[in-house]
């Protein structure tokens, strides 16, 4: 019943803002982590297997995410120190033990991930952002990401589309917590029922945004989501399907 009431409220209110997830919604990492880490390792004379490095990274990432979630901001860390710890642990598992070498690779990787060459903008992203703006909608970002996001969006040619960014590192809280969406709503300055959100994660994007009354859309590029509580009109196989859905809720 609550979900229906939220649906009714969202559909009746005129839409004014669209909030966006970024990674795997608007852009994605161009190569695997294993490949990118090995490429950086080669620059300092290390020859490692991308498969081994990828496996080590996944283990290190899980460990750090469990021990210090959201870049450890509540434990006195920041995005850079957190990611450098992940990188050091990744290469330590691959038998790299020199502390100076580990620090060098970790520092370089953290900064190199800001380069446009490491990211691929989906072919439907820019056109859809432009269409949303042409409808008179304002755009913002709500992303589980660190402070590098602003620079990444800039070098990828996307930053100018957004009035504001809310990253989990800077907000001090991550999706699916409703609190990060509350911060975004404060920036929007309109009721939740006048805001939509688009993302590729069922819990972090779709359910979390709808829990505060925002109209959530689930991007499902690869038809991998089969949750029965996501109506067909809330599920998008491409961003190109979004403007027509938003148009229905503007007036």
C-alpha positions as MATLAB code, in Angstrom:
seq = 'XXXXXXXXXXXXXXXXXXXXXXXXXXXXXXXXXXXXXXXXXXXXXXXXXXXXXXXXXXXXXXXXXXXXXXXXXXXXXXXXXXXXXXXXXXXXXXXXXXXXXXXXXXXXXXXXXXXXXXXXXXXXXXXXXXXXXXXXXXXXXXXXXXXXXXXXXXXXXXXXXXXXXXXXXXXXXXXXXXXXXXXXXXXXXXXXXXXXXXXXXXXXXXXXXXXXXXXXXXXXXXXXXXXXXXXXXXXXXXXXXXXXXXXXXXX';
ca = [
       0.000    0.000    0.000;
       2.821    2.441    0.877;
       4.478    1.782   -2.456;
       1.209    2.577   -4.234;
       0.819    5.793   -2.287;
       4.364    6.790   -3.193;
       3.650    5.972   -6.828;
       0.532    8.102   -6.751;
       2.301   11.001   -5.084;
       5.232   10.896   -7.499;
       3.042   10.647  -10.575;
       0.824   13.578   -9.502;
       3.600   16.030   -8.609;
       5.262   17.929  -11.462;
       8.782   16.682  -12.010;
      11.547   19.283  -11.618;
      14.808   17.398  -10.946;
      16.512   14.183  -12.039;
      19.222   12.646   -9.861;
      21.778   10.328  -11.401;
      23.975    7.466  -10.342;
      27.232    7.556  -12.312;
      29.334    4.363  -12.418;
      27.707    1.716  -14.638;
      24.859    4.145  -15.346;
      26.523    6.972  -17.278;
      30.021    5.539  -17.636;
      32.083    2.453  -16.824;
      35.685    1.480  -16.245;
      37.162    0.876  -19.693;
      39.351   -2.130  -18.815;
      39.306   -4.604  -15.953;
      40.918   -3.594  -12.677;
      43.439   -6.384  -13.113;
      44.508   -5.052  -16.496;
      44.731   -1.453  -15.338;
      46.686   -2.337  -12.204;
      49.109   -4.494  -14.189;
      49.633   -1.706  -16.697;
      50.683    0.613  -13.897;
      52.842   -2.102  -12.321;
      54.726   -2.528  -15.597;
      55.822    1.112  -15.405;
      57.801    0.321  -12.259;
      59.221   -2.938  -13.622;
      56.675   -5.448  -12.274;
      55.353   -8.232  -14.490;
      52.161   -9.654  -12.982;
      49.173  -11.657  -14.143;
      45.965   -9.597  -14.610;
      43.911  -12.575  -13.474;
      45.900  -12.918  -10.261;
      45.814   -9.183   -9.611;
      42.063   -9.038  -10.251;
      41.440  -11.809   -7.732;
      43.701  -10.127   -5.185;
      41.950   -6.813   -5.733;
      38.514   -8.304   -5.141;
      39.680   -9.808   -1.855;
      41.357   -6.567   -0.735;
      38.341   -4.498   -1.748;
      35.954   -6.736    0.199;
      38.204   -6.613    3.259;
      38.547   -2.834    3.282;
      34.869   -2.289    2.482;
      33.876   -4.499    5.398;
      36.379   -3.048    7.844;
      36.056    0.603    6.792;
      32.934    1.142    4.663;
      32.466    4.260    2.540;
      36.196    4.990    2.298;
      36.578    4.904    6.070;
      35.276    8.453    6.507;
      33.864    7.626    9.936;
      37.252    6.173   10.945;
      39.362    9.209   10.074;
      40.284    8.063    6.574;
      39.564    9.658    3.217;
      39.144    8.303   -0.291;
      42.801    8.559   -1.218;
      44.173    6.842    1.889;
      41.468    4.163    1.653;
      42.135    3.378   -1.999;
      45.891    3.398   -1.504;
      45.407    0.805    1.235;
      43.387   -1.362   -1.157;
      46.092   -1.100   -3.811;
      48.924   -1.898   -1.379;
      47.063   -4.958   -0.099;
      46.297   -6.066   -3.646;
      49.947   -6.087   -4.707;
      51.124   -7.477   -1.371;
      49.023  -10.548   -2.100;
      50.890  -10.782   -5.406;
      54.249  -10.971   -3.603;
      55.226   -7.308   -3.967;
      56.724   -6.370   -0.601;
      58.792   -3.205   -1.113;
      56.915   -0.470    0.860;
      58.245    2.368   -1.297;
      57.236    0.542   -4.482;
      53.781   -0.224   -3.102;
      53.264    3.415   -2.162;
      54.392    4.615   -5.577;
      52.038    2.298   -7.447;
      49.162    3.088   -5.101;
      49.670    6.850   -5.470;
      49.921    6.635   -9.251;
      46.841    4.451   -9.609;
      44.729    6.704   -7.417;
      45.512    9.731   -9.576;
      45.534    7.918  -12.929;
      41.931    6.806  -12.470;
      40.995   10.466  -12.993;
      42.141   10.227  -16.614;
      39.485   10.004  -19.330;
      41.316    7.088  -20.971;
      40.317    4.846  -18.061;
      36.583    5.499  -18.502;
      34.056    4.777  -21.216;
      30.950    6.964  -21.411;
      27.953    4.942  -22.565;
      26.732    5.919  -26.028;
      23.312    6.967  -24.736;
      24.522    9.104  -21.812;
      25.203   12.544  -23.290;
      22.159   12.525  -25.564;
      19.875   11.579  -22.672;
      21.323   14.236  -20.377;
      20.801   16.832  -23.099;
      17.218   15.646  -23.651;
      16.448   15.918  -19.931;
      17.802   19.450  -19.824;
      15.789   20.392  -22.919;
      12.659   19.299  -21.040;
      13.436   21.990  -18.468;
      14.644   19.547  -15.830;
      17.593   20.241  -13.561;
      20.121   17.455  -12.993;
      22.178   16.343  -10.007;
      24.338   13.387   -9.008;
      24.023   11.000   -6.052;
      26.880    8.510   -6.192;
      28.755    6.082   -3.987;
      32.077    7.525   -5.069;
      35.039    9.443   -3.718;
      36.025   13.062   -4.321;
      37.614   12.258   -7.682;
      34.178   12.082   -9.278;
      34.024   15.770  -10.140;
      37.278   15.603  -12.092;
      36.285   12.329  -13.776;
      32.980   13.800  -14.947;
      34.825   16.887  -16.172;
      37.415   15.015  -18.252;
      34.651   12.766  -19.640;
      32.665   15.808  -20.785;
      29.716   15.300  -18.431;
      30.235   17.702  -15.524;
      28.503   20.689  -17.137;
      25.180   18.837  -17.213;
      24.850   18.787  -13.419;
      23.927   21.511  -10.962;
      25.501   19.624   -8.058;
      27.217   16.392   -7.044;
      26.651   14.466   -3.823;
      29.327   11.797   -3.347;
      29.257    9.327   -0.493;
      32.741   10.369    0.640;
      31.786   14.024    0.964;
      28.301   13.288    2.325;
      29.717   10.939    4.970;
      27.040    8.376    4.157;
      26.497    5.962    1.285;
      23.557    4.558   -0.621;
      21.301    2.767    0.238;
      20.997    5.011    3.301;
      18.070    7.418    2.810;
      20.252   10.135    4.383;
      22.311   10.652    1.221;
      19.125   11.200   -0.770;
      17.903   13.608    1.912;
      21.070   15.647    1.367;
      20.395   15.696   -2.367;
      16.782   16.772   -1.816;
      18.007   19.685    0.257;
      20.131   20.762   -2.703;
      17.155   20.400   -5.044;
      14.907   22.505   -2.836;
      11.728   20.717   -3.938;
       9.654   17.872   -2.467;
      10.760   14.298   -3.140;
       7.683   13.785   -5.309;
       9.111   16.312   -7.802;
      12.379   14.373   -8.159;
      13.336   11.269  -10.135;
      16.437    9.103   -9.757;
      18.056    6.769  -12.276;
      20.624    4.081  -11.468;
      21.609    0.516  -12.199;
      21.448   -0.961   -8.671;
      18.181   -2.420   -7.425;
      18.809   -1.714   -3.725;
      21.131    1.313   -3.771;
      19.306    3.208   -6.489;
      15.783    1.934   -7.029;
      14.641    0.908   -3.554;
      16.639    3.542   -1.678;
      15.370    6.462   -3.753;
      11.777    5.266   -3.576;
      12.037    4.864    0.201;
      12.151    8.668    0.525;
       9.402    9.301   -2.039;
      11.614    9.923   -5.082;
      10.462    8.343   -8.318;
      13.079    5.660   -8.946;
      13.978    4.164  -12.315;
      16.111    1.030  -12.603;
      18.543    0.900  -15.517;
      18.843   -2.714  -16.652;
      21.094   -2.682  -19.716;
      21.734   -6.425  -19.667;
      18.311   -7.654  -18.541;
      19.742   -9.077  -15.315;
      17.157   -7.734  -12.871;
      14.061   -9.861  -12.406;
      12.602   -8.413   -9.221;
       8.804   -8.697   -9.384;
       8.258   -5.414   -7.520;
       9.767   -3.308  -10.317;
       6.962   -2.369  -12.744;
       7.802   -2.415  -16.440;
       7.514    1.373  -16.660;
      10.202    1.734  -13.972;
      12.677   -0.548  -15.766;
      14.832    0.830  -18.582;
      16.984   -1.197  -20.966;
      18.590    2.017  -22.245;
      18.820    5.595  -21.068;
      17.151    6.592  -24.317;
      13.878    5.315  -22.840;
      14.044    7.768  -19.937;
      12.990   11.146  -21.438;
       9.596    9.875  -22.597;
       8.913    8.519  -19.090;
       9.937   11.824  -17.521;
       7.820   13.826  -19.974;
       4.702   12.116  -18.594;
       5.495   13.454  -15.128;
       6.479   17.045  -15.929;
       3.025   18.597  -16.313;
];
